[in-house]
CSV table of C-alpha atoms in Angstrom, one decimal:
chain,number,residue,atom,x,y,z
A,11,MET,CA,116.4,188.4,144.8
A,12,ARG,CA,119.0,189.2,142.1
A,13,GLU,CA,117.6,190.5,138.9
A,14,ASP,CA,119.2,188.0,136.5
A,15,PHE,CA,117.6,185.6,134.0
A,16,ALA,CA,119.9,182.6,134.5
A,17,GLY,CA,117.9,179.4,134.3
A,18,LEU,CA,114.8,180.8,132.6
A,19,ARG,CA,115.5,179.4,129.1
A,20,GLU,CA,116.4,176.1,130.7
A,21,LEU,CA,113.1,176.0,132.6
A,22,LEU,CA,111.0,176.8,129.5
A,23,LEU,CA,112.7,174.1,127.5
A,24,VAL,CA,112.2,171.5,130.2
A,25,ALA,CA,108.6,172.6,130.5
A,26,GLU,CA,108.2,172.1,126.8
A,27,LYS,CA,110.0,168.8,126.3
A,28,ARG,CA,109.4,167.2,129.8
A,29,SER,CA,113.0,166.1,129.7
A,30,PHE,CA,116.3,167.4,131.0
A,31,THR,CA,118.1,165.4,128.3
A,32,ALA,CA,116.1,166.8,125.4
A,33,ALA,CA,116.4,170.4,126.8
A,34,ALA,CA,120.2,169.8,127.2
A,35,ALA,CA,120.5,168.6,123.6
A,36,GLU,CA,118.8,171.7,122.3
A,37,LEU,CA,121.0,174.0,124.4
A,38,ARG,CA,124.1,171.9,123.5
A,39,VAL,CA,125.0,171.4,127.2
A,40,THR,CA,124.9,168.4,129.6
A,41,PRO,CA,121.7,167.4,131.4
A,42,SER,CA,123.6,168.1,134.6
A,43,ALA,CA,124.1,171.7,133.5
A,44,VAL,CA,120.4,172.1,132.9
A,45,SER,CA,119.5,170.6,136.2
A,46,GLN,CA,122.0,172.9,138.0
A,47,ALA,CA,120.6,176.0,136.3
A,48,ILE,CA,117.1,175.2,137.3
A,49,GLY,CA,118.1,174.2,140.8
A,50,ALA,CA,119.8,177.6,141.1
A,51,LEU,CA,116.7,179.3,139.8
A,52,GLU,CA,114.5,177.5,142.3
A,53,GLU,CA,116.9,178.4,145.1
A,54,ARG,CA,116.7,182.1,144.2
A,55,LEU,CA,112.9,182.0,144.0
A,56,HIS,CA,112.6,179.9,147.1
A,57,ALA,CA,110.1,177.6,145.2
A,58,ARG,CA,110.1,174.2,143.7
A,59,LEU,CA,109.3,174.6,140.0
A,60,VAL,CA,110.0,171.1,138.6
A,61,GLN,CA,109.0,167.8,139.9
A,62,ARG,CA,111.6,165.2,139.1
A,63,THR,CA,111.1,161.4,139.3
A,64,THR,CA,113.2,158.5,137.9
A,65,ARG,CA,110.7,158.2,135.0
A,66,SER,CA,109.3,161.6,134.3
A,67,VAL,CA,109.7,165.4,134.6
A,68,SER,CA,106.7,167.7,135.2
A,69,LEU,CA,106.0,171.2,136.5
A,70,THR,CA,104.8,171.8,140.0
A,71,GLU,CA,101.7,174.0,140.5
A,72,ALA,CA,104.0,176.9,141.3
A,73,GLY,CA,106.2,176.1,138.3
A,74,ALA,CA,103.2,175.9,135.9
A,75,ARG,CA,102.0,179.4,137.1
A,76,PHE,CA,105.5,180.8,136.7
A,77,VAL,CA,106.0,179.4,133.2
A,78,ALA,CA,102.6,180.7,132.1
A,79,GLU,CA,103.7,184.2,133.1
A,80,LEU,CA,107.2,183.7,131.7
A,81,ARG,CA,106.4,182.7,128.2
A,82,PRO,CA,104.8,186.0,127.0
A,83,ALA,CA,107.6,187.9,128.8
A,84,MET,CA,110.2,185.9,126.8
A,85,GLU,CA,108.3,186.7,123.6
A,86,GLY,CA,108.8,190.3,124.4
A,87,ILE,CA,112.5,189.7,124.9
A,88,ARG,CA,112.7,187.9,121.5
A,89,GLY,CA,110.9,190.9,120.0
A,90,ALA,CA,113.6,193.2,121.4
A,91,PHE,CA,116.3,191.1,119.9
A,92,ALA,CA,114.4,191.2,116.6
A,93,THR,CA,114.5,195.0,116.7
A,94,LEU,CA,118.2,195.0,117.4
A,95,GLU,CA,118.8,192.5,114.6
A,96,SER,CA,116.9,194.7,112.1
A,97,ALA,CA,119.1,197.6,113.1
A,98,ARG,CA,122.2,195.6,112.3
A,99,GLY,CA,120.8,194.9,108.9
A,100,ARG,CA,121.5,191.2,108.6
A,101,PRO,CA,119.9,188.0,109.9
A,102,THR,CA,121.7,186.2,112.7
A,103,GLY,CA,121.0,183.7,115.4
A,104,THR,CA,118.9,180.5,115.3
A,105,LEU,CA,115.7,180.1,113.3
A,106,ARG,CA,113.5,177.5,114.9
A,107,LEU,CA,110.9,175.8,112.7
A,108,ASN,CA,108.2,173.2,113.5
A,109,VAL,CA,107.5,171.2,110.4
A,110,PRO,CA,105.5,168.1,109.6
A,111,ARG,CA,107.3,165.2,107.9
A,112,LEU,CA,105.3,165.6,104.7
A,113,ALA,CA,106.7,169.2,104.3
A,114,PHE,CA,110.3,168.2,104.5
A,115,GLY,CA,110.6,166.8,101.0
A,116,PRO,CA,108.8,169.6,99.0
A,117,VAL,CA,109.8,172.6,101.1
A,118,ILE,CA,112.8,172.1,103.5
A,119,LYS,CA,115.0,169.7,101.6
A,120,PRO,CA,115.4,171.7,98.3
A,121,MET,CA,116.0,175.1,100.1
A,122,LEU,CA,118.1,174.2,103.1
A,123,ALA,CA,121.6,174.4,101.7
A,124,ARG,CA,120.9,177.4,99.5
A,125,PHE,CA,119.3,179.3,102.3
A,126,LEU,CA,122.2,178.7,104.7
A,127,THR,CA,124.7,179.6,102.0
A,128,ALA,CA,122.8,182.9,101.4
A,129,HIS,CA,122.8,183.7,105.2
A,130,PRO,CA,126.1,182.5,106.7
A,131,GLU,CA,125.4,183.9,110.2
A,132,LEU,CA,122.1,182.0,110.6
A,133,ARG,CA,121.5,178.6,112.1
A,134,ILE,CA,118.3,176.7,111.4
A,135,ASP,CA,116.8,174.3,113.9
A,136,VAL,CA,114.1,172.1,112.2
A,137,THR,CA,111.8,169.9,114.4
A,138,LEU,CA,109.9,167.3,112.4
A,139,ASP,CA,106.6,167.0,114.2
A,140,ASP,CA,103.2,165.9,112.9
A,141,GLY,CA,101.3,167.1,116.0
A,142,LEU,CA,99.5,170.5,116.1
A,143,ARG,CA,101.9,172.4,118.4
A,144,ASP,CA,101.5,175.8,119.9
A,145,ILE,CA,104.5,177.4,118.2
A,146,VAL,CA,104.3,180.5,120.3
A,147,ALA,CA,104.2,178.7,123.7
A,148,GLU,CA,107.0,176.4,122.6
A,149,GLY,CA,109.3,179.0,121.3
A,150,TYR,CA,109.3,178.4,117.6
A,151,ASP,CA,109.8,181.3,115.2
A,152,ALA,CA,107.4,179.7,112.6
A,153,GLY,CA,105.8,176.5,111.5
A,154,ILE,CA,104.6,174.8,108.3
A,155,ARG,CA,101.2,173.2,108.1
A,156,LEU,CA,98.5,172.5,105.6
A,157,GLY,CA,96.4,175.6,105.0
A,158,GLU,CA,93.3,174.1,106.7
A,159,ARG,CA,95.2,173.5,109.9
A,160,VAL,CA,96.6,177.0,110.4
A,161,ASP,CA,94.9,179.0,113.1
A,162,ARG,CA,93.2,182.1,111.9
A,163,ASP,CA,95.1,184.4,114.2
A,164,MET,CA,98.4,183.5,112.4
A,165,VAL,CA,100.0,185.1,109.4
A,166,ALA,CA,100.1,182.5,106.7
A,167,VAL,CA,102.4,182.5,103.6
A,168,PRO,CA,101.8,179.8,100.9
A,169,VAL,CA,105.0,177.8,100.2
A,170,THR,CA,103.5,175.2,97.8
A,171,GLY,CA,100.7,175.1,95.3
A,172,ASP,CA,97.5,173.1,95.8
A,173,MET,CA,97.9,169.4,96.7
A,174,ARG,CA,96.0,166.2,96.2
A,175,MET,CA,95.6,162.9,98.0
A,176,ALA,CA,96.1,159.6,96.2
A,177,VAL,CA,94.7,156.2,96.9
A,178,VAL,CA,97.4,153.6,95.9
A,179,GLY,CA,98.1,149.9,96.1
A,180,SER,CA,100.7,147.5,94.8
A,181,PRO,CA,100.2,145.4,91.6
A,182,ALA,CA,100.4,142.3,93.8
A,183,TYR,CA,97.5,143.6,96.0
A,184,PHE,CA,95.4,144.2,92.9
A,185,ASP,CA,96.2,140.8,91.6
A,186,ALA,CA,94.2,139.5,94.5
A,187,HIS,CA,91.6,142.3,94.8
A,188,PRO,CA,89.5,144.2,92.3
A,189,HIS,CA,90.0,147.9,91.7
A,190,PRO,CA,87.6,150.0,93.7
A,191,ARG,CA,85.3,152.1,91.4
A,192,HIS,CA,83.8,154.3,94.1
A,193,PRO,CA,84.9,155.4,97.6
A,194,ARG,CA,82.2,153.2,99.1
A,195,ASP,CA,83.9,150.1,97.6
A,196,LEU,CA,86.7,150.6,100.1
A,197,ALA,CA,84.6,148.8,102.6
A,198,ALA,CA,85.6,145.5,100.9
A,199,HIS,CA,89.4,146.4,100.9
A,200,ASP,CA,92.3,146.2,103.4
A,201,CYS,CA,93.4,149.8,104.0
A,202,VAL,CA,96.3,151.3,105.9
A,203,ASN,CA,95.0,153.6,108.5
A,204,TYR,CA,96.6,156.8,109.7
A,205,ARG,CA,96.4,157.9,113.4
A,206,HIS,CA,96.6,161.7,114.1
A,207,ALA,CA,99.6,162.6,116.3
A,208,THR,CA,97.7,165.1,118.4
A,209,SER,CA,94.1,163.8,118.7
A,210,ARG,CA,95.1,160.1,118.4
A,211,ASN,CA,92.0,159.6,116.3
A,212,ILE,CA,92.0,157.5,113.2
A,213,ALA,CA,91.8,159.7,110.1
A,214,ARG,CA,88.8,159.3,107.7
A,215,TRP,CA,89.5,159.3,104.0
A,216,GLU,CA,88.1,162.4,102.3
A,217,PHE,CA,86.6,162.4,98.8
A,218,GLU,CA,84.4,164.5,96.6
A,219,VAL,CA,81.5,162.9,94.9
A,220,ASP,CA,79.2,164.9,92.5
A,221,GLY,CA,80.5,168.1,94.1
A,222,ARG,CA,79.8,167.0,97.7
A,223,GLU,CA,82.3,165.9,100.3
A,224,LEU,CA,82.2,162.2,101.3
A,225,THR,CA,84.3,160.9,104.2
A,226,VAL,CA,84.9,157.2,104.6
A,227,ALA,CA,86.1,155.2,107.6
A,228,VAL,CA,88.2,152.3,106.4
A,229,ASN,CA,89.4,149.1,107.9
A,230,GLY,CA,92.7,147.3,107.8
A,231,ARG,CA,95.4,145.6,109.9
A,232,VAL,CA,98.0,148.3,109.7
A,233,ILE,CA,97.7,151.6,111.7
A,234,THR,CA,100.5,154.2,111.8
A,235,ASN,CA,101.2,157.8,112.4
A,236,ASP,CA,103.8,158.1,109.6
A,237,ASN,CA,103.2,158.7,105.9
A,238,GLU,CA,106.4,156.8,104.9
A,239,VAL,CA,105.2,153.7,106.8
A,240,MET,CA,101.9,153.9,105.0
A,241,VAL,CA,103.7,154.0,101.6
A,242,LEU,CA,105.9,151.1,102.6
A,243,ALA,CA,102.9,149.0,103.7
A,244,ALA,CA,101.2,149.7,100.4
A,245,LEU,CA,104.4,148.7,98.5
A,246,ASP,CA,104.5,145.5,100.5
A,247,GLY,CA,100.9,144.6,99.4
A,248,GLN,CA,99.4,145.1,102.9
A,249,GLY,CA,96.5,147.2,101.6
A,250,LEU,CA,95.5,150.5,100.0
A,251,ALA,CA,97.0,153.7,101.3
A,252,TYR,CA,95.6,157.2,101.3
A,253,VAL,CA,98.7,159.5,101.0
A,254,MET,CA,99.9,162.8,99.7
A,255,GLU,CA,100.3,162.6,95.9
A,256,HIS,CA,103.8,164.0,95.9
A,257,THR,CA,105.0,161.2,98.2
A,258,VAL,CA,104.3,158.4,95.7
A,259,THR,CA,105.0,160.1,92.3
A,260,GLU,CA,108.2,158.1,91.7
A,261,HIS,CA,106.5,154.8,92.8
A,262,LEU,CA,103.6,155.5,90.4
A,263,ALA,CA,106.0,156.3,87.5
A,264,ALA,CA,108.0,153.1,88.2
A,265,LYS,CA,104.7,151.1,88.4
A,266,ARG,CA,105.5,149.9,91.9
A,267,LEU,CA,102.2,151.4,92.9
A,268,VAL,CA,98.8,151.7,91.1
A,269,ARG,CA,96.5,154.7,91.7
A,270,VAL,CA,92.8,154.3,92.0
A,271,LEU,CA,89.8,156.6,92.7
A,272,THR,CA,91.7,159.5,91.1
A,273,ARG,CA,88.5,161.3,90.0
A,274,TYR,CA,87.3,161.5,93.6
A,275,CYS,CA,90.4,163.1,95.0
A,276,PRO,CA,90.1,166.9,94.5
A,277,SER,CA,92.9,169.4,95.1
A,278,PHE,CA,93.1,171.5,98.3
A,279,PRO,CA,95.2,174.3,99.6
A,280,GLY,CA,98.8,173.1,100.2
A,281,LEU,CA,101.4,174.0,102.7
A,282,TYR,CA,101.8,177.3,104.4
A,283,LEU,CA,104.6,178.9,106.5
A,284,TYR,CA,102.8,180.5,109.5
A,285,TYR,CA,103.9,182.7,112.4
A,286,PRO,CA,102.4,185.1,115.0
A,287,ASN,CA,101.4,188.5,113.9
A,288,ARG,CA,104.2,190.4,115.7
A,289,LYS,CA,104.9,194.2,115.6
A,290,ASN,CA,108.6,193.6,114.8
A,291,LEU,CA,109.2,190.6,112.6
A,292,ALA,CA,112.6,189.1,113.2
A,293,LEU,CA,115.0,189.6,110.3
A,294,LYS,CA,115.9,185.9,110.3
A,295,LEU,CA,112.2,185.1,109.7
A,296,ARG,CA,111.8,187.8,107.1
A,297,ALA,CA,114.8,186.3,105.3
A,298,LEU,CA,113.2,182.9,105.2
A,299,ILE,CA,109.9,184.3,103.9
A,300,ASP,CA,111.6,186.3,101.2
A,301,PHE,CA,113.6,183.2,100.2
A,302,LEU,CA,110.6,181.0,100.0
A,303,ARG,CA,108.6,183.5,98.0
A,304,ALA,CA,111.5,183.9,95.5
A,305,ARG,CA,111.7,180.2,94.7
A,306,PRO,CA,111.0,179.3,91.1
């Protein structure tokens, strides 16, 4: 067997995304090119790695075993490139980030243009994803998550201050419903529910009452996995929404939304940039960390 690595990156991306089209979009090639690269790899290895049907793409048993061995090896290769990059003294290449939608506004949006201007040889690939991904297995350089969701074996760098949740409803909603005075009063209200992207469970609303945590399961006719949809539903008078405070600041100031139960919504650790504890930190990631730390 020839000792070349053609097709390996394509295989890892197809394994991650379960799609030739999505893998091709990331590589900026055609799906046919990805298929041909993997086909050539399978021919060299004399093994079928990917099972293709008209509706889905999955790994074969042999493919799953091969990918499990391949991922840590590719991490080692990335580390070698990081060492070379450090020797050159400037960040280059593509910085891949996995970021929840709620982090785009307060973290990514205000820094993106300035960061790219400061580092003209860098590209940044931002995936908006509210699921809890394995950033190492899926080839991301770093992720952003709420502090409570970052695994303990990761290095975590705070990128915002503490945050708070807010319970909000429209003036029209409160024209027809009394203001809740206590979290338990939510049982009598229509509420917009949030479904977690990874577990698929409906989130409970978390409060603090007399120094103790109180979680409440609420009912309502709207369920979504997107914060923006929750805010829009509240604006339309469809019920109360339990959302990040920073996502409704302007609506509250303009009196399009009314906030309730504020005293029961304590602050909590905000958003963190996190990444694996590697021996050689890529210069491109170091540049991002330094940039975020230097923000006013």
